[in-house]
mmCIF file with all atom_site columns, N, CA and C in Angstrom:
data_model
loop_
_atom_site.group_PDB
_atom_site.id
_atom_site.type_symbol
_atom_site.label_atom_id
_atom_site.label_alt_id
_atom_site.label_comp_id
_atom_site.label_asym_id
_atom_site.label_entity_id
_atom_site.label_seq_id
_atom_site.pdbx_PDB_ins_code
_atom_site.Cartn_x
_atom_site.Cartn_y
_atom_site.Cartn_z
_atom_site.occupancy
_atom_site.B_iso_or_equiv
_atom_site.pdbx_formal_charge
_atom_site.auth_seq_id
_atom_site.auth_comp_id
_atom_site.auth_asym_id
_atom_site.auth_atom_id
_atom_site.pdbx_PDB_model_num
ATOM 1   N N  . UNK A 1 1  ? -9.074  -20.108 -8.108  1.00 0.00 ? 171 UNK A N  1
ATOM 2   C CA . UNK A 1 1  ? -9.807  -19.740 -6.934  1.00 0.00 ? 171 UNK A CA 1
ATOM 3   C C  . UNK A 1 1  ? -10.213 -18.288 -6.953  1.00 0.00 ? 171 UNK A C  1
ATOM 4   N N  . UNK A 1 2  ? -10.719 -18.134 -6.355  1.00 0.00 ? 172 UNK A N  1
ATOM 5   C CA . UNK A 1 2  ? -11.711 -16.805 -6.004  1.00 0.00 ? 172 UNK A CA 1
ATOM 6   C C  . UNK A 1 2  ? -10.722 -16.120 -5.374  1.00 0.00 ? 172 UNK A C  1
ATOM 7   N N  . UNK A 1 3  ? -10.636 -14.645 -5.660  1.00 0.00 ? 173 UNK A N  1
ATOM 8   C CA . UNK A 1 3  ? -9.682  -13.401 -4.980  1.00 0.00 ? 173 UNK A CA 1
ATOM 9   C C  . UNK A 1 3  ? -10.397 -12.349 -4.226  1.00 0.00 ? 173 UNK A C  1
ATOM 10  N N  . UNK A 1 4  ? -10.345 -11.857 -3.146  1.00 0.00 ? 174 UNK A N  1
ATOM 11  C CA . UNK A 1 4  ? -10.660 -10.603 -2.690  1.00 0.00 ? 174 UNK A CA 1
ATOM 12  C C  . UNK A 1 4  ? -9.346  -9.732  -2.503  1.00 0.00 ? 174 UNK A C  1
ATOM 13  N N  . UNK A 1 5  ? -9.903  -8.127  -2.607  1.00 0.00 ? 175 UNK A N  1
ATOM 14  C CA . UNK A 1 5  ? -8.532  -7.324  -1.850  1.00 0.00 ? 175 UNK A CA 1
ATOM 15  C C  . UNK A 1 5  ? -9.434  -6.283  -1.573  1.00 0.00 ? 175 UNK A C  1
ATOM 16  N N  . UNK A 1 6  ? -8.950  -5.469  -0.752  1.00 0.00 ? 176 UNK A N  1
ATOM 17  C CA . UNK A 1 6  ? -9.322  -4.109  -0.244  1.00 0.00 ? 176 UNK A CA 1
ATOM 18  C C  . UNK A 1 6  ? -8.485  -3.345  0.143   1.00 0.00 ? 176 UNK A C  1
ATOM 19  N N  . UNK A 1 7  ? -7.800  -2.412  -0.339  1.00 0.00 ? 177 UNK A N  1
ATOM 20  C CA . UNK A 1 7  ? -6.931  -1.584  0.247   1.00 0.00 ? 177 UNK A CA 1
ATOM 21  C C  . UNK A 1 7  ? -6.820  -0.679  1.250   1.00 0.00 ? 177 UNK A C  1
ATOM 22  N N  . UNK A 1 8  ? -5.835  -0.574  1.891   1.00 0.00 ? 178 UNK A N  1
ATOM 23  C CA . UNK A 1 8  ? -6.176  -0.516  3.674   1.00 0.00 ? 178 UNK A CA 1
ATOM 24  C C  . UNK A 1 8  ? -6.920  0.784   4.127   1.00 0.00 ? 178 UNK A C  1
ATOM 25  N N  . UNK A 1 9  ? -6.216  1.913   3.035   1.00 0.00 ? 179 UNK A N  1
ATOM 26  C CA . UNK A 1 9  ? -7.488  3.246   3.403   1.00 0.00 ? 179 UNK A CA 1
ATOM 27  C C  . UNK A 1 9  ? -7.884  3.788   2.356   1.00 0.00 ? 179 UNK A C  1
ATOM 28  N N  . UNK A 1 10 ? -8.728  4.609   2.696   1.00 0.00 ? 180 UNK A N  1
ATOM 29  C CA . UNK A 1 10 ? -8.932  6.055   0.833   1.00 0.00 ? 180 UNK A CA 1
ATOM 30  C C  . UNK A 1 10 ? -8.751  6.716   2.078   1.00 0.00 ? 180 UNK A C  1
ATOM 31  N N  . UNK A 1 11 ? -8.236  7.972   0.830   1.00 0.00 ? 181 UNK A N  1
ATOM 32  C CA . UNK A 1 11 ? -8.304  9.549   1.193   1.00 0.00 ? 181 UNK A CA 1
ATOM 33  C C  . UNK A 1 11 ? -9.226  10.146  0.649   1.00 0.00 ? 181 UNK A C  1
ATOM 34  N N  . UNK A 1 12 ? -10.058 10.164  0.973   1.00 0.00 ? 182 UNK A N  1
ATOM 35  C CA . UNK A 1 12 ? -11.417 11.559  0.383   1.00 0.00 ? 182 UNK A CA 1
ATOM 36  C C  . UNK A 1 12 ? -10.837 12.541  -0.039  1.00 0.00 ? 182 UNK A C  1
ATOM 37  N N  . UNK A 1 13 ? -10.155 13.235  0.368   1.00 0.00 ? 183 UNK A N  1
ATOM 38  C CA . UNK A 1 13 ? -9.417  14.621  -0.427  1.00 0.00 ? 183 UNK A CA 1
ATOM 39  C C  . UNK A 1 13 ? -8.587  14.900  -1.794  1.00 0.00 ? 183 UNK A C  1
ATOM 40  N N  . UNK A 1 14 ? -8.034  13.174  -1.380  1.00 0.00 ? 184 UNK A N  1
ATOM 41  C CA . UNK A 1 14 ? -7.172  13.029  -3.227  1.00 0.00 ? 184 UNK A CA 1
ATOM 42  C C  . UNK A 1 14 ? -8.052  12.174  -3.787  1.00 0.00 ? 184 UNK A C  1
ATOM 43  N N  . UNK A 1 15 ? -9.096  11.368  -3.212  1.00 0.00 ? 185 UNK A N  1
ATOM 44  C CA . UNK A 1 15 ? -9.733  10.516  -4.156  1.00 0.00 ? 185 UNK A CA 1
ATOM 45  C C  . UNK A 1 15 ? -8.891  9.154   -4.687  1.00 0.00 ? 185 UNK A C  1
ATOM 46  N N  . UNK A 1 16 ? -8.335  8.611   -3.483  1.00 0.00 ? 186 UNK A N  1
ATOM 47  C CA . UNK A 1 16 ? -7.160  8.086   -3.842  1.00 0.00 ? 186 UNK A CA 1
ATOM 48  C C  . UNK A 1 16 ? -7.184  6.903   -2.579  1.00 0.00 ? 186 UNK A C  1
ATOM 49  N N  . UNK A 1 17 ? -6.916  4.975   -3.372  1.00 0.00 ? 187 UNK A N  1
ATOM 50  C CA . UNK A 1 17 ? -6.776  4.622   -2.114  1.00 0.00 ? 187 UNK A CA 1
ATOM 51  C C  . UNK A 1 17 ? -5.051  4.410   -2.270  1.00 0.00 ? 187 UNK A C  1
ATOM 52  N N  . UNK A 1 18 ? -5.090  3.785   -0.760  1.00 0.00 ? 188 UNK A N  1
ATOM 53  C CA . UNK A 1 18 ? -3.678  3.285   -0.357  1.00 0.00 ? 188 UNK A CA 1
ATOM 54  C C  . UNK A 1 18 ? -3.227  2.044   0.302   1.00 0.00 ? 188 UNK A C  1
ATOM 55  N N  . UNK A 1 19 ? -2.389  1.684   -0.143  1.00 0.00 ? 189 UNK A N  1
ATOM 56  C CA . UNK A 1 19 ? -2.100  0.470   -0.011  1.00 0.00 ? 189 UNK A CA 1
ATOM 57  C C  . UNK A 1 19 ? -0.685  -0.085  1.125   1.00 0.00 ? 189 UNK A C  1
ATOM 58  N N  . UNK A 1 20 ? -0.545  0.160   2.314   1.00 0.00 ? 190 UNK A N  1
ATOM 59  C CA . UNK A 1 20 ? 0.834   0.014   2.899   1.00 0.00 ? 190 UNK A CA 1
ATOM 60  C C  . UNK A 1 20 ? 1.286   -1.135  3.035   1.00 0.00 ? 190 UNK A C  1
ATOM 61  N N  . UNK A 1 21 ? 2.686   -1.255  2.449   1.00 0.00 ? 191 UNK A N  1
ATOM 62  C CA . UNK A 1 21 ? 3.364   -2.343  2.698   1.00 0.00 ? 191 UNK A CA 1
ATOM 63  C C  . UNK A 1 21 ? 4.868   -2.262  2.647   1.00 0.00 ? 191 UNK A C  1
ATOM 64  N N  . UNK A 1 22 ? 5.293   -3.370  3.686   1.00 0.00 ? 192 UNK A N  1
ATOM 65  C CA . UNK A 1 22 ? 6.597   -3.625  4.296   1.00 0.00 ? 192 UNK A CA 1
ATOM 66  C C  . UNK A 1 22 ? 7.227   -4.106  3.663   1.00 0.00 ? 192 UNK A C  1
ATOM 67  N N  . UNK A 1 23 ? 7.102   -5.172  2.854   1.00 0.00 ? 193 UNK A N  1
ATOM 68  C CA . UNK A 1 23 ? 7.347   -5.604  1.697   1.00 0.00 ? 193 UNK A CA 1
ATOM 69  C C  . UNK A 1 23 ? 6.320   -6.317  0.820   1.00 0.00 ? 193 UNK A C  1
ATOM 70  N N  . UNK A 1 24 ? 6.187   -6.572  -0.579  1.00 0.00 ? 194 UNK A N  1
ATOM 71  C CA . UNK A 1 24 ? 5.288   -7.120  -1.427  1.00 0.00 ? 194 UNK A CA 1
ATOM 72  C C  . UNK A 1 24 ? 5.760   -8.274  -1.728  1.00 0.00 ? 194 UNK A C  1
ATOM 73  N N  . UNK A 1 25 ? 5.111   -9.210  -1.407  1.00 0.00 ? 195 UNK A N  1
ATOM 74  C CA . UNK A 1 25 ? 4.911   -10.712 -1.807  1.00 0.00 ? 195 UNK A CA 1
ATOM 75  C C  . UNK A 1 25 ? 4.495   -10.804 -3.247  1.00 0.00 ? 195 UNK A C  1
ATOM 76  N N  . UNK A 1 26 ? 4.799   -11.895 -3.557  1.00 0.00 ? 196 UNK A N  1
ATOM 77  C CA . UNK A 1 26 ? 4.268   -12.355 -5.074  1.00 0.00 ? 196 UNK A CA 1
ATOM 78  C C  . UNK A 1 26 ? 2.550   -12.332 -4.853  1.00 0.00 ? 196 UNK A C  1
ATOM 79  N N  . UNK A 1 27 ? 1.926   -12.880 -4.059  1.00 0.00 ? 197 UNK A N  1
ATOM 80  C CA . UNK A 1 27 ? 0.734   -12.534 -3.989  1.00 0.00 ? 197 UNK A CA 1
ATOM 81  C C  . UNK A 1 27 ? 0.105   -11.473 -3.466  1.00 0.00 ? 197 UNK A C  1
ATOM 82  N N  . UNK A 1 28 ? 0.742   -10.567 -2.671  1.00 0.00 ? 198 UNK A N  1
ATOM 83  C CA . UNK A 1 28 ? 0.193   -8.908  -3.100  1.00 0.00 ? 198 UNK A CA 1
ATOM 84  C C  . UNK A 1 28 ? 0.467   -8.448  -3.835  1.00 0.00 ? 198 UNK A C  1
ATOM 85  N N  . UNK A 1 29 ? 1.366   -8.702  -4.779  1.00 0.00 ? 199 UNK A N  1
ATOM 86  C CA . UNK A 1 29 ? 1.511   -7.908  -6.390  1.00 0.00 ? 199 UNK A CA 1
ATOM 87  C C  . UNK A 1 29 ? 0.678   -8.616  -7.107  1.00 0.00 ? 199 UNK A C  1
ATOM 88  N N  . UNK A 1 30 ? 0.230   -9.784  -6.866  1.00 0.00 ? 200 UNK A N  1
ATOM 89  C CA . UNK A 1 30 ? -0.767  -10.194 -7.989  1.00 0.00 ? 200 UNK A CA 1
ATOM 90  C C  . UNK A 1 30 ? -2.026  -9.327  -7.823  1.00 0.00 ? 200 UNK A C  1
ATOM 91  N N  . UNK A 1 31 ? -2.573  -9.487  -6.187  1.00 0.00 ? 201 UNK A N  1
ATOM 92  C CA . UNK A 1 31 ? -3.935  -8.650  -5.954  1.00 0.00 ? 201 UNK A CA 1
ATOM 93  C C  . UNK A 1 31 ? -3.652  -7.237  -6.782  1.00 0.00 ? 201 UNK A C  1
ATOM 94  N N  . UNK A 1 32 ? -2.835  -6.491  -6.448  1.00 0.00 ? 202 UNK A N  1
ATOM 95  C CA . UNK A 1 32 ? -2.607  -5.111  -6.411  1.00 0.00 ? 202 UNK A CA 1
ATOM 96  C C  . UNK A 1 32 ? -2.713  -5.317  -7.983  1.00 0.00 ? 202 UNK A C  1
ATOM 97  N N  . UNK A 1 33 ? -2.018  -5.500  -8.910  1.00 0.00 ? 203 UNK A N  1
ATOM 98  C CA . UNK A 1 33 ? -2.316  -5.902  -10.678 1.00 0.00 ? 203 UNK A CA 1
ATOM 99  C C  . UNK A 1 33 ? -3.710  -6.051  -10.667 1.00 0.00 ? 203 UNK A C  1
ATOM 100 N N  . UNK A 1 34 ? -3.949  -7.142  -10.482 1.00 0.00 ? 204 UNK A N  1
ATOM 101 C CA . UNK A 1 34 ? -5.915  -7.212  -10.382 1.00 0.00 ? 204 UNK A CA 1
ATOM 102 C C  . UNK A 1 34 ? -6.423  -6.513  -9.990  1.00 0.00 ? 204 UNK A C  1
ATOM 103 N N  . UNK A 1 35 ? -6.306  -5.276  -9.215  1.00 0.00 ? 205 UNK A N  1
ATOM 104 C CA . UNK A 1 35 ? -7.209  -4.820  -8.690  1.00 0.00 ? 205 UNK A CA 1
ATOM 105 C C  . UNK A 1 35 ? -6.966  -3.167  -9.629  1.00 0.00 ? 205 UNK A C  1
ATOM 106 N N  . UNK A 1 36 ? -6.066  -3.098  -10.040 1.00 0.00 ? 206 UNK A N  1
ATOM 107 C CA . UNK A 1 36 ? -5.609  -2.163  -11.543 1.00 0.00 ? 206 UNK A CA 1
ATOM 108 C C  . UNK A 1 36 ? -6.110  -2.671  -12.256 1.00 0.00 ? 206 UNK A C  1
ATOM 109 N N  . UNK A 1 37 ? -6.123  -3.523  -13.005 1.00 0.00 ? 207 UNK A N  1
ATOM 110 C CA . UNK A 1 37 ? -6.432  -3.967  -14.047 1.00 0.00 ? 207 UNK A CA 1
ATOM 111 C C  . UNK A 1 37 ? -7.821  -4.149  -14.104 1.00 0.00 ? 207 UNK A C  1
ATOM 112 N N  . UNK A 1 38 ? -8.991  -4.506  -13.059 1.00 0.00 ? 208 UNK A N  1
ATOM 113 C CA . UNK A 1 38 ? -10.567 -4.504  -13.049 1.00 0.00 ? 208 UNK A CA 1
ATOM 114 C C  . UNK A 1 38 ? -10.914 -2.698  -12.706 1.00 0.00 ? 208 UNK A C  1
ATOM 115 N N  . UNK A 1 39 ? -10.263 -2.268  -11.920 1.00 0.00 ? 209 UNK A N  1
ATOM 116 C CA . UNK A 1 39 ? -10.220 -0.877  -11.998 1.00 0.00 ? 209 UNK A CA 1
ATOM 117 C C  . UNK A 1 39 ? -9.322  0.185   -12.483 1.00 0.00 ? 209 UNK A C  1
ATOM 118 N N  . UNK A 1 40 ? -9.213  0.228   -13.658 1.00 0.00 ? 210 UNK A N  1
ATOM 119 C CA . UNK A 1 40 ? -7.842  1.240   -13.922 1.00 0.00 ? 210 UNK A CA 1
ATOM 120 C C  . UNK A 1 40 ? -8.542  2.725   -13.455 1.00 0.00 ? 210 UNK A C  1
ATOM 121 N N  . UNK A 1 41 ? -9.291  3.051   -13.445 1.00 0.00 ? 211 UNK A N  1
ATOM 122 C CA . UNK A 1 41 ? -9.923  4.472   -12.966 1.00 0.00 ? 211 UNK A CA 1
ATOM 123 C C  . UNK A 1 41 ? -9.632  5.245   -11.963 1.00 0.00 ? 211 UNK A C  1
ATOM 124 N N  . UNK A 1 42 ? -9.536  3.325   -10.863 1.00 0.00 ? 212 UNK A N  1
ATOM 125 C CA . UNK A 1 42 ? -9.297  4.044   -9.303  1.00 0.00 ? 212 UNK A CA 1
ATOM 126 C C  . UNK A 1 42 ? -7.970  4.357   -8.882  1.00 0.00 ? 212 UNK A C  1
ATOM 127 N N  . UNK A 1 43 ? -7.901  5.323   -8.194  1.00 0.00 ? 213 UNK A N  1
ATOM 128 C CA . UNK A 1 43 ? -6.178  5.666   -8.372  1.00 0.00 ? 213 UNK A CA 1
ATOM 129 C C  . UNK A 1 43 ? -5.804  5.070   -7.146  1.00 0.00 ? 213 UNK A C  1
ATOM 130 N N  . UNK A 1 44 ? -4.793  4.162   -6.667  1.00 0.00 ? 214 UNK A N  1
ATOM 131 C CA . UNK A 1 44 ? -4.047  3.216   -5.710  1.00 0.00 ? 214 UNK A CA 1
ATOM 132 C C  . UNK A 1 44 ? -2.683  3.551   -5.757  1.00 0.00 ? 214 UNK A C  1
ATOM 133 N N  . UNK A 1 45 ? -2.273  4.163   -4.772  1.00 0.00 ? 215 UNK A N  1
ATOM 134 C CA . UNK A 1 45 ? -1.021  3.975   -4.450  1.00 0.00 ? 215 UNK A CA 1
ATOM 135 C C  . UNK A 1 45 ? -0.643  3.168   -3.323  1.00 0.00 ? 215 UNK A C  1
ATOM 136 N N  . UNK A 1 46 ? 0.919   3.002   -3.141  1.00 0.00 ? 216 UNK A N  1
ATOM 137 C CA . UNK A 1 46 ? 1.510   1.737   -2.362  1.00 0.00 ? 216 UNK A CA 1
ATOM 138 C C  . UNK A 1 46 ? 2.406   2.431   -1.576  1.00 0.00 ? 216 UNK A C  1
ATOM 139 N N  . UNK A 1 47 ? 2.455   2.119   -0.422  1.00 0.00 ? 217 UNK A N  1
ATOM 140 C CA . UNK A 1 47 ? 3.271   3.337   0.523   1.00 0.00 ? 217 UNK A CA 1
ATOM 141 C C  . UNK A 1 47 ? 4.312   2.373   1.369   1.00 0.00 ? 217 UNK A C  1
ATOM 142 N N  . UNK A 1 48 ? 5.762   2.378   0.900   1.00 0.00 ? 218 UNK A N  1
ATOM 143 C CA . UNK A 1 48 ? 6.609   1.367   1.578   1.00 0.00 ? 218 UNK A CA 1
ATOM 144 C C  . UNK A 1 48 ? 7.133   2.454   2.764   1.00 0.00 ? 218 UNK A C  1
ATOM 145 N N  . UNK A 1 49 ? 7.536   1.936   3.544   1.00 0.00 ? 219 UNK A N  1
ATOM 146 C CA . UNK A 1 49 ? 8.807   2.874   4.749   1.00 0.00 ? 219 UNK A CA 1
ATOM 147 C C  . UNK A 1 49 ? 9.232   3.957   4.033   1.00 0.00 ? 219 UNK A C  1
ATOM 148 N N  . UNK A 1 50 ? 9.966   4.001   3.115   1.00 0.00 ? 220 UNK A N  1
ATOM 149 C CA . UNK A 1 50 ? 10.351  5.073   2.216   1.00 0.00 ? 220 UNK A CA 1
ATOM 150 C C  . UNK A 1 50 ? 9.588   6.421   1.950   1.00 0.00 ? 220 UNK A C  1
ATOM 151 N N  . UNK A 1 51 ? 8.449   5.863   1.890   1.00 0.00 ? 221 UNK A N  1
ATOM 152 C CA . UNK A 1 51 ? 7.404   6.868   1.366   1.00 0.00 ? 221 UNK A CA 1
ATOM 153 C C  . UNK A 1 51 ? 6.633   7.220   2.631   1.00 0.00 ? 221 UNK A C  1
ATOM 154 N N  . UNK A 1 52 ? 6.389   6.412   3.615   1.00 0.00 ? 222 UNK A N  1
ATOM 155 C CA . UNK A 1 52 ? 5.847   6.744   4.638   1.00 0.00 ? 222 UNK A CA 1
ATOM 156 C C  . UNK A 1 52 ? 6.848   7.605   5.386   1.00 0.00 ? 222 UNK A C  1
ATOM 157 N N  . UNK A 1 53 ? 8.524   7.546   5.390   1.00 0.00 ? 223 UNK A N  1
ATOM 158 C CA . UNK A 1 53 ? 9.426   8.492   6.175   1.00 0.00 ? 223 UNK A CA 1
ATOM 159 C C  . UNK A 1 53 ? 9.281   9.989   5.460   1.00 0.00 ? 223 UNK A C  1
ATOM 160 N N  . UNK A 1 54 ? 9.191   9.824   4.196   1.00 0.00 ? 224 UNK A N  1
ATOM 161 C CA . UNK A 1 54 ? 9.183   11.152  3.285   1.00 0.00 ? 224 UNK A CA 1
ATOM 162 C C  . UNK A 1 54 ? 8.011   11.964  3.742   1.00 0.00 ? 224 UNK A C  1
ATOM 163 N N  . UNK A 1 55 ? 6.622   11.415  4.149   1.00 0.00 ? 225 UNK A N  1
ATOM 164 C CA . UNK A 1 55 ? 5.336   12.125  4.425   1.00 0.00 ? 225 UNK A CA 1
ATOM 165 C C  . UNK A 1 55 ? 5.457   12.470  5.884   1.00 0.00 ? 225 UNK A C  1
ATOM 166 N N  . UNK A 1 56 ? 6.861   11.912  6.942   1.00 0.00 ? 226 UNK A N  1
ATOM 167 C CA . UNK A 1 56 ? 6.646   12.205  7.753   1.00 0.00 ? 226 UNK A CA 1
ATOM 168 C C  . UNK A 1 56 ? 5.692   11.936  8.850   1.00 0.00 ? 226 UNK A C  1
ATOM 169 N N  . UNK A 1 57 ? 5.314   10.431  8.289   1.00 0.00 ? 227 UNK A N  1
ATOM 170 C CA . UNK A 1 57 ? 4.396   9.259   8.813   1.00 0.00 ? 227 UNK A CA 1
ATOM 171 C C  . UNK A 1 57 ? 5.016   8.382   10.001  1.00 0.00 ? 227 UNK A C  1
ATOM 172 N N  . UNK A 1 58 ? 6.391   7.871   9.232   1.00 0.00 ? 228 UNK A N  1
ATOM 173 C CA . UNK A 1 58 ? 7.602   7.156   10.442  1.00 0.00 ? 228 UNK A CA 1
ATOM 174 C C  . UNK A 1 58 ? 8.484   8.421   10.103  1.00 0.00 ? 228 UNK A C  1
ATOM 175 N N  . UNK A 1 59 ? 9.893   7.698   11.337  1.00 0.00 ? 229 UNK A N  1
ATOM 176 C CA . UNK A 1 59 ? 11.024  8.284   10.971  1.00 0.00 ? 229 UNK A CA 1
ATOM 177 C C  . UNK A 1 59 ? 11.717  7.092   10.818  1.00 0.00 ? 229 UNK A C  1
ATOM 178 N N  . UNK A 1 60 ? 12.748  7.076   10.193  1.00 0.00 ? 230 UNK A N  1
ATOM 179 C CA . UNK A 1 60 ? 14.419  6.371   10.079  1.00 0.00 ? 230 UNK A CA 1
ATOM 180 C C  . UNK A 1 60 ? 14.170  5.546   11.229  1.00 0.00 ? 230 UNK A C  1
ATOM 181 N N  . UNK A 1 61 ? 14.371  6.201   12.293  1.00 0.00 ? 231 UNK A N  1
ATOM 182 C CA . UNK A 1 61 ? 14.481  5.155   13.622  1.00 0.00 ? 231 UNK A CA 1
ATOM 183 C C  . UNK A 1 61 ? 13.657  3.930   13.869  1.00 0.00 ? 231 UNK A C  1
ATOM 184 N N  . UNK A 1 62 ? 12.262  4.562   13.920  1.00 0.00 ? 232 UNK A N  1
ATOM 185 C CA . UNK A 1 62 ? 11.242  3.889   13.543  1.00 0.00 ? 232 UNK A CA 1
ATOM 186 C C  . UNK A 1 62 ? 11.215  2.161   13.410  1.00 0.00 ? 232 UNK A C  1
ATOM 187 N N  . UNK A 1 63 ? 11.608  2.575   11.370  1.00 0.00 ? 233 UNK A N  1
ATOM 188 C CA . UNK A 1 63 ? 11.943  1.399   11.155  1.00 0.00 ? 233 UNK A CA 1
ATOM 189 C C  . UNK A 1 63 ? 12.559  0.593   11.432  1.00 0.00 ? 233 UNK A C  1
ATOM 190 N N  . UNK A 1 64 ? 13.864  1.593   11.498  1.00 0.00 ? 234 UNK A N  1
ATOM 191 C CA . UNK A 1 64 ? 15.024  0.180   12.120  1.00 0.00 ? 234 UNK A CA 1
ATOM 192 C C  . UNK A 1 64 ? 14.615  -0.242  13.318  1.00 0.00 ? 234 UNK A C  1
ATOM 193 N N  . UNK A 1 65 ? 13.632  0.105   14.449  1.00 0.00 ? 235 UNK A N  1
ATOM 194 C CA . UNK A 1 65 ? 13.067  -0.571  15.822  1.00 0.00 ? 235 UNK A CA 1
ATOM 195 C C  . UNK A 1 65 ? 12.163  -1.786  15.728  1.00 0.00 ? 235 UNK A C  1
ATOM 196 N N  . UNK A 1 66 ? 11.425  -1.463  14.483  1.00 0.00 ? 236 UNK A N  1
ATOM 197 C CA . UNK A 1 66 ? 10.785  -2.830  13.561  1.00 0.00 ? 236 UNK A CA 1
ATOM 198 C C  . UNK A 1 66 ? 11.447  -3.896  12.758  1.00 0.00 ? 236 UNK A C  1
ATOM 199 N N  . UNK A 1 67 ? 12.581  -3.516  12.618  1.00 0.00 ? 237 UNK A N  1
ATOM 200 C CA . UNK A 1 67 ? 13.076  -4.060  11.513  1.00 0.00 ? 237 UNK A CA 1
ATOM 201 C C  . UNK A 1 67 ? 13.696  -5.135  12.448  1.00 0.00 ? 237 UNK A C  1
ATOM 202 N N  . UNK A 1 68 ? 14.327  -4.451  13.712  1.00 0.00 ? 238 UNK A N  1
ATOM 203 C CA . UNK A 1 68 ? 15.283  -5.893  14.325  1.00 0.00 ? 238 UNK A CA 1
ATOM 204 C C  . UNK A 1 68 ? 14.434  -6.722  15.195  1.00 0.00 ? 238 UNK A C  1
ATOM 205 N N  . UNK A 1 69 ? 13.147  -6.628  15.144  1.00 0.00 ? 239 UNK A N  1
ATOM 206 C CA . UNK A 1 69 ? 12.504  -7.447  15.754  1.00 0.00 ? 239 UNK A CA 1
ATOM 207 C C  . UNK A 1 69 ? 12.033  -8.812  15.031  1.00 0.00 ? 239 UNK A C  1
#
């Protein structure tokens, strides 16, 4: 079957898109591979809780307020 993906933002400044997720499914790691692999040029990163607490995006608390829901 036929695939689309689009990753959720770019940054104009790094030239860079991004990809957020809570957790990765077997079929968002497939898109995310495909979408490397037809574009290796474009630079994609993947931004879990982890990385979003480090940028100071969430905090700690945050998550865990999402998490027990």
């Amino acid at each position: 079957g036929e695939m689309t993906y689009t990753p959720d933002f770019y940054l104009l400044d790094l030239d860079e898109y991004i990809e957020v997720k809570g957790w990765m499914s077997p079929k968002a790691m497939r898109k995310v591979d495909t979408f490397r692999r037809w574009y290796p040029n474009i630079k994609l990163d993947i931004w879990d809780s982890k990385r979003m607490i480090s940028l100071g995006i969430l905090t700690q608390r945050e998550t865990k307020i999402k998490l027990e829901f």
